[in-house]
GROMACS .gro file of C-alpha atoms in nm:
model
  290
    1UNK     CA    1   1.204   1.340   2.664
    2UNK     CA    2   1.393   1.139   2.944
    3UNK     CA    3   1.635   0.863   2.825
    4UNK     CA    4   1.478   0.521   2.931
    5UNK     CA    5   1.775   0.426   3.087
    6UNK     CA    6   1.787   0.720   3.351
    7UNK     CA    7   1.483   0.719   3.537
    8UNK     CA    8   1.360   0.705   3.839
    9UNK     CA    9   1.120   0.422   3.972
   10UNK     CA   10   1.195   0.014   3.916
   11UNK     CA   11   1.215  -0.286   3.685
   12UNK     CA   12   1.141  -0.622   3.802
   13UNK     CA   13   1.460  -0.828   3.692
   14UNK     CA   14   1.494  -1.186   3.687
   15UNK     CA   15   1.268  -1.245   4.069
   16UNK     CA   16   1.371  -0.923   4.190
   17UNK     CA   17   1.259  -0.553   4.186
   18UNK     CA   18   1.587  -0.341   4.099
   19UNK     CA   19   1.616   0.037   4.083
   20UNK     CA   20   1.549   0.169   3.747
   21UNK     CA   21   1.881   0.287   3.657
   22UNK     CA   22   2.036  -0.076   3.774
   23UNK     CA   23   1.845  -0.320   3.546
   24UNK     CA   24   2.122  -0.350   3.292
   25UNK     CA   25   2.267  -0.635   3.078
   26UNK     CA   26   2.575  -0.735   2.922
   27UNK     CA   27   2.703  -0.584   2.602
   28UNK     CA   28   2.752  -0.933   2.447
   29UNK     CA   29   2.351  -1.076   2.537
   30UNK     CA   30   2.289  -1.306   2.263
   31UNK     CA   31   1.932  -1.157   2.247
   32UNK     CA   32   2.038  -0.807   2.138
   33UNK     CA   33   2.322  -0.972   1.911
   34UNK     CA   34   2.098  -1.281   1.705
   35UNK     CA   35   1.765  -1.155   1.781
   36UNK     CA   36   1.672  -1.392   2.067
   37UNK     CA   37   1.410  -1.167   2.250
   38UNK     CA   38   1.022  -1.138   2.283
   39UNK     CA   39   0.833  -0.887   2.417
   40UNK     CA   40   0.461  -0.786   2.549
   41UNK     CA   41   0.270  -0.439   2.553
   42UNK     CA   42  -0.023  -0.410   2.775
   43UNK     CA   43  -0.137  -0.069   2.967
   44UNK     CA   44  -0.308  -0.032   3.298
   45UNK     CA   45  -0.644   0.218   3.346
   46UNK     CA   46  -0.765   0.292   3.653
   47UNK     CA   47  -0.465   0.049   3.812
   48UNK     CA   48  -0.622  -0.219   3.682
   49UNK     CA   49  -0.407  -0.459   3.388
   50UNK     CA   50  -0.614  -0.503   3.045
   51UNK     CA   51  -0.627  -0.848   2.954
   52UNK     CA   52  -0.270  -0.973   3.173
   53UNK     CA   53  -0.357  -1.320   3.137
   54UNK     CA   54  -0.390  -1.285   2.733
   55UNK     CA   55  -0.101  -1.150   2.716
   56UNK     CA   56   0.127  -1.339   2.988
   57UNK     CA   57   0.010  -1.628   2.824
   58UNK     CA   58   0.137  -1.518   2.438
   59UNK     CA   59   0.440  -1.397   2.599
   60UNK     CA   60   0.573  -1.713   2.730
   61UNK     CA   61   0.412  -1.861   2.368
   62UNK     CA   62   0.608  -1.648   2.182
   63UNK     CA   63   0.928  -1.762   2.342
   64UNK     CA   64   0.840  -2.124   2.281
   65UNK     CA   65   0.803  -2.035   1.931
   66UNK     CA   66   1.170  -1.909   1.866
   67UNK     CA   67   1.272  -2.207   2.111
   68UNK     CA   68   1.302  -2.011   2.462
   69UNK     CA   69   1.215  -2.123   2.744
   70UNK     CA   70   1.066  -1.913   2.998
   71UNK     CA   71   1.191  -1.979   3.310
   72UNK     CA   72   0.896  -1.835   3.489
   73UNK     CA   73   0.498  -1.943   3.488
   74UNK     CA   74   0.250  -1.779   3.387
   75UNK     CA   75   0.131  -1.699   3.747
   76UNK     CA   76   0.485  -1.589   3.872
   77UNK     CA   77   0.498  -1.326   3.568
   78UNK     CA   78   0.127  -1.208   3.630
   79UNK     CA   79   0.226  -1.116   3.995
   80UNK     CA   80   0.510  -0.935   3.907
   81UNK     CA   81   0.362  -0.765   3.639
   82UNK     CA   82   0.102  -0.643   3.916
   83UNK     CA   83   0.403  -0.520   4.177
   84UNK     CA   84   0.585  -0.354   3.874
   85UNK     CA   85   0.307  -0.126   3.851
   86UNK     CA   86   0.222  -0.071   4.238
   87UNK     CA   87   0.588  -0.025   4.273
   88UNK     CA   88   0.623   0.287   4.021
   89UNK     CA   89   0.282   0.384   4.152
   90UNK     CA   90   0.096   0.378   3.849
   91UNK     CA   91  -0.285   0.366   3.769
   92UNK     CA   92  -0.252   0.444   3.411
   93UNK     CA   93   0.038   0.339   3.202
   94UNK     CA   94   0.205   0.121   2.981
   95UNK     CA   95   0.331  -0.200   3.060
   96UNK     CA   96   0.706  -0.377   2.866
   97UNK     CA   97   0.747  -0.755   2.977
   98UNK     CA   98   1.024  -0.892   2.797
   99UNK     CA   99   1.230  -1.222   2.755
  100UNK     CA  100   1.582  -1.228   2.616
  101UNK     CA  101   1.877  -1.540   2.606
  102UNK     CA  102   2.144  -1.357   2.817
  103UNK     CA  103   2.485  -1.362   2.791
  104UNK     CA  104   2.625  -1.712   2.867
  105UNK     CA  105   2.690  -1.798   2.522
  106UNK     CA  106   2.775  -1.660   2.191
  107UNK     CA  107   2.680  -1.808   1.842
  108UNK     CA  108   2.382  -1.936   1.684
  109UNK     CA  109   2.345  -2.244   1.849
  110UNK     CA  110   2.117  -2.110   2.174
  111UNK     CA  111   2.014  -2.399   2.359
  112UNK     CA  112   2.272  -2.415   2.648
  113UNK     CA  113   2.204  -2.015   2.655
  114UNK     CA  114   2.093  -1.851   2.981
  115UNK     CA  115   1.720  -1.696   2.965
  116UNK     CA  116   1.643  -1.345   3.133
  117UNK     CA  117   1.281  -1.202   3.262
  118UNK     CA  118   1.208  -0.860   3.295
  119UNK     CA  119   0.941  -0.602   3.328
  120UNK     CA  120   0.926  -0.195   3.279
  121UNK     CA  121   0.580   0.002   3.358
  122UNK     CA  122   0.606   0.379   3.274
  123UNK     CA  123   0.348   0.666   3.163
  124UNK     CA  124   0.286   0.628   2.785
  125UNK     CA  125  -0.008   0.785   2.594
  126UNK     CA  126  -0.137   0.722   2.275
  127UNK     CA  127   0.174   0.555   2.069
  128UNK     CA  128   0.059   0.679   1.774
  129UNK     CA  129  -0.036   1.079   1.758
  130UNK     CA  130  -0.098   1.307   1.433
  131UNK     CA  131   0.226   1.543   1.385
  132UNK     CA  132   0.014   1.840   1.303
  133UNK     CA  133  -0.091   1.951   1.617
  134UNK     CA  134  -0.454   1.910   1.672
  135UNK     CA  135  -0.545   1.742   1.344
  136UNK     CA  136  -0.753   1.419   1.398
  137UNK     CA  137  -0.619   1.106   1.281
  138UNK     CA  138  -0.307   1.007   1.130
  139UNK     CA  139  -0.127   1.007   0.758
  140UNK     CA  140  -0.024   0.672   0.632
  141UNK     CA  141   0.264   0.632   0.340
  142UNK     CA  142   0.256   0.297   0.180
  143UNK     CA  143   0.613   0.153   0.252
  144UNK     CA  144   0.872  -0.024   0.013
  145UNK     CA  145   0.948  -0.311   0.237
  146UNK     CA  146   0.712  -0.570   0.273
  147UNK     CA  147   0.568  -0.809   0.554
  148UNK     CA  148   0.767  -1.139   0.535
  149UNK     CA  149   0.631  -1.494   0.444
  150UNK     CA  150   0.473  -1.676   0.712
  151UNK     CA  151   0.719  -1.963   0.589
  152UNK     CA  152   1.035  -1.745   0.735
  153UNK     CA  153   0.912  -1.697   1.041
  154UNK     CA  154   0.686  -1.775   1.356
  155UNK     CA  155   0.495  -1.473   1.297
  156UNK     CA  156   0.246  -1.500   1.572
  157UNK     CA  157   0.567  -1.483   1.837
  158UNK     CA  158   0.553  -1.120   1.928
  159UNK     CA  159   0.956  -1.095   1.889
  160UNK     CA  160   1.157  -0.805   1.844
  161UNK     CA  161   1.334  -0.930   1.535
  162UNK     CA  162   1.003  -0.898   1.361
  163UNK     CA  163   1.049  -0.492   1.446
  164UNK     CA  164   1.346  -0.435   1.254
  165UNK     CA  165   1.161  -0.375   0.941
  166UNK     CA  166   0.880  -0.221   1.108
  167UNK     CA  167   1.149   0.005   1.246
  168UNK     CA  168   1.251   0.083   0.901
  169UNK     CA  169   0.893   0.144   0.773
  170UNK     CA  170   0.820   0.429   1.002
  171UNK     CA  171   1.118   0.609   0.932
  172UNK     CA  172   1.064   0.591   0.608
  173UNK     CA  173   0.739   0.719   0.629
  174UNK     CA  174   0.845   0.974   0.882
  175UNK     CA  175   1.128   1.097   0.654
  176UNK     CA  176   0.847   1.175   0.410
  177UNK     CA  177   0.603   1.380   0.651
  178UNK     CA  178   0.400   1.114   0.680
  179UNK     CA  179   0.287   0.963   1.099
  180UNK     CA  180   0.361   0.619   0.997
  181UNK     CA  181   0.349   0.304   0.742
  182UNK     CA  182   0.113   0.160   0.543
  183UNK     CA  183   0.272  -0.203   0.499
  184UNK     CA  184   0.173  -0.457   0.223
  185UNK     CA  185   0.217  -0.852   0.206
  186UNK     CA  186   0.436  -1.016  -0.039
  187UNK     CA  187   0.153  -0.997  -0.307
  188UNK     CA  188   0.059  -0.659  -0.314
  189UNK     CA  189  -0.241  -0.652  -0.073
  190UNK     CA  190  -0.272  -0.440   0.252
  191UNK     CA  191  -0.160  -0.596   0.545
  192UNK     CA  192  -0.097  -0.332   0.839
  193UNK     CA  193   0.124  -0.044   1.008
  194UNK     CA  194   0.444  -0.081   1.142
  195UNK     CA  195   0.332  -0.183   1.439
  196UNK     CA  196  -0.052  -0.181   1.458
  197UNK     CA  197  -0.312  -0.414   1.273
  198UNK     CA  198  -0.594  -0.228   0.991
  199UNK     CA  199  -0.966  -0.189   0.953
  200UNK     CA  200  -1.107  -0.046   0.677
  201UNK     CA  201  -1.491   0.031   0.689
  202UNK     CA  202  -1.717  -0.006   0.379
  203UNK     CA  203  -2.105   0.128   0.370
  204UNK     CA  204  -2.127   0.019   0.727
  205UNK     CA  205  -1.929  -0.357   0.704
  206UNK     CA  206  -1.585  -0.376   0.880
  207UNK     CA  207  -1.281  -0.520   0.658
  208UNK     CA  208  -0.939  -0.608   0.786
  209UNK     CA  209  -0.714  -0.841   0.628
  210UNK     CA  210  -0.640  -1.216   0.740
  211UNK     CA  211  -0.351  -1.233   0.981
  212UNK     CA  212  -0.109  -1.451   0.797
  213UNK     CA  213   0.202  -1.269   0.744
  214UNK     CA  214   0.176  -1.064   1.090
  215UNK     CA  215   0.047  -1.111   1.496
  216UNK     CA  216  -0.336  -1.125   1.516
  217UNK     CA  217  -0.296  -0.819   1.803
  218UNK     CA  218  -0.473  -0.885   2.125
  219UNK     CA  219  -0.640  -0.555   2.074
  220UNK     CA  220  -0.743  -0.656   1.693
  221UNK     CA  221  -0.954  -0.930   1.857
  222UNK     CA  222  -1.103  -0.756   2.137
  223UNK     CA  223  -1.233  -0.447   1.787
  224UNK     CA  224  -1.357  -0.763   1.657
  225UNK     CA  225  -1.545  -0.875   1.939
  226UNK     CA  226  -1.686  -0.545   2.017
  227UNK     CA  227  -1.802  -0.514   1.648
  228UNK     CA  228  -1.939  -0.799   1.716
  229UNK     CA  229  -2.180  -0.713   2.037
  230UNK     CA  230  -2.229  -0.360   1.865
  231UNK     CA  231  -2.383  -0.555   1.574
  232UNK     CA  232  -2.145  -0.421   1.293
  233UNK     CA  233  -2.059  -0.714   1.017
  234UNK     CA  234  -1.692  -0.744   0.971
  235UNK     CA  235  -1.486  -0.964   0.765
  236UNK     CA  236  -1.149  -1.091   0.732
  237UNK     CA  237  -1.061  -1.035   0.399
  238UNK     CA  238  -0.795  -0.960   0.113
  239UNK     CA  239  -0.787  -0.545   0.096
  240UNK     CA  240  -0.577  -0.403  -0.248
  241UNK     CA  241  -0.439  -0.073  -0.182
  242UNK     CA  242  -0.677   0.052  -0.491
  243UNK     CA  243  -0.979  -0.059  -0.237
  244UNK     CA  244  -0.813   0.068   0.048
  245UNK     CA  245  -0.843   0.418  -0.075
  246UNK     CA  246  -1.186   0.395  -0.141
  247UNK     CA  247  -1.315   0.334   0.201
  248UNK     CA  248  -1.557   0.529   0.443
  249UNK     CA  249  -1.344   0.497   0.715
  250UNK     CA  250  -0.973   0.335   0.820
  251UNK     CA  251  -0.856   0.310   1.175
  252UNK     CA  252  -0.554   0.120   1.335
  253UNK     CA  253  -0.531  -0.084   1.679
  254UNK     CA  254  -0.283  -0.177   1.888
  255UNK     CA  255  -0.242  -0.161   2.288
  256UNK     CA  256  -0.019   0.145   2.240
  257UNK     CA  257  -0.206   0.343   1.989
  258UNK     CA  258  -0.570   0.217   2.138
  259UNK     CA  259  -0.742   0.253   1.831
  260UNK     CA  260  -0.674   0.548   1.599
  261UNK     CA  261  -0.810   0.712   1.308
  262UNK     CA  262  -0.654   0.708   0.994
  263UNK     CA  263  -0.716   1.021   0.775
  264UNK     CA  264  -0.473   0.994   0.503
  265UNK     CA  265  -0.295   0.736   0.254
  266UNK     CA  266  -0.025   0.833  -0.010
  267UNK     CA  267  -0.215   1.098  -0.143
  268UNK     CA  268  -0.612   0.970  -0.067
  269UNK     CA  269  -0.744   1.218   0.178
  270UNK     CA  270  -1.029   0.970   0.426
  271UNK     CA  271  -1.272   1.092   0.674
  272UNK     CA  272  -1.115   1.076   0.997
  273UNK     CA  273  -1.230   0.925   1.271
  274UNK     CA  274  -1.554   0.859   1.123
  275UNK     CA  275  -1.909   0.725   1.312
  276UNK     CA  276  -1.791   0.331   1.337
  277UNK     CA  277  -1.437   0.474   1.453
  278UNK     CA  278  -1.617   0.691   1.709
  279UNK     CA  279  -1.866   0.420   1.817
  280UNK     CA  280  -1.599   0.157   1.840
  281UNK     CA  281  -1.346   0.397   2.018
  282UNK     CA  282  -1.588   0.442   2.261
  283UNK     CA  283  -1.676   0.101   2.335
  284UNK     CA  284  -1.288   0.023   2.409
  285UNK     CA  285  -1.263   0.336   2.660
  286UNK     CA  286  -1.547   0.178   2.832
  287UNK     CA  287  -1.432  -0.187   2.802
  288UNK     CA  288  -1.109  -0.138   2.940
  289UNK     CA  289  -1.220   0.108   3.258
  290UNK     CA  290  -1.499  -0.094   3.338
   0.00000   0.00000   0.00000
């Protein structure tokens, strides 16, 4: 796999399209040292970017929530996103816009910092793939790490710093031979995976944790909307780990992951890609390519 700093193509950065290898920042960048960075993940299907406006608005809102004023408008970033996909001659791809504080100042007081925006796009298949070849569904290991208290950070900001705990949870799970982590909240109830929202199916009813300690994903919201159109009842509710393993089906959602079934929670086996999961996968693919 090619490293991400040594590829052909173009990255839009601060208003201009730059050769991929030249889109760089200084080592003393505020966003890298103090977590002053937010990002988005989008996908294009057949050359059309799915929910571009929703993702772009969330990018700017995420920055605002951690006190960063984005120097470009929604419309400017939307056009730059479209231009980046075209410049790289892509049709089906993953897109990563991000906003960060630059290297003008160092220290926690960041009100005078410079702010930068960049957008990259590349081909990237579904983020969550089972490690065991053609096996359907992913395996999840309950992490020793927990999702944080919503009073400690604006958790509806897609901020880079939040993903540090997800990285630790993911590495803990893969080191134990699992595909991803199952993360609990501070009370020990089910939250989500390391970077994907979670749904469980019980007797034809879809249940999902309330997004109070994790990001309310755009794909999550899309799936809830699809379920409503398909007359599949849904509930946003508390799910305990003991209840989760009794589910008929479990699946994860996210822009990078799309919709992927879970086949195992710790030592408990789950039916992989059950009928409701498959119905939603088909409906989602029809929607994103419509």
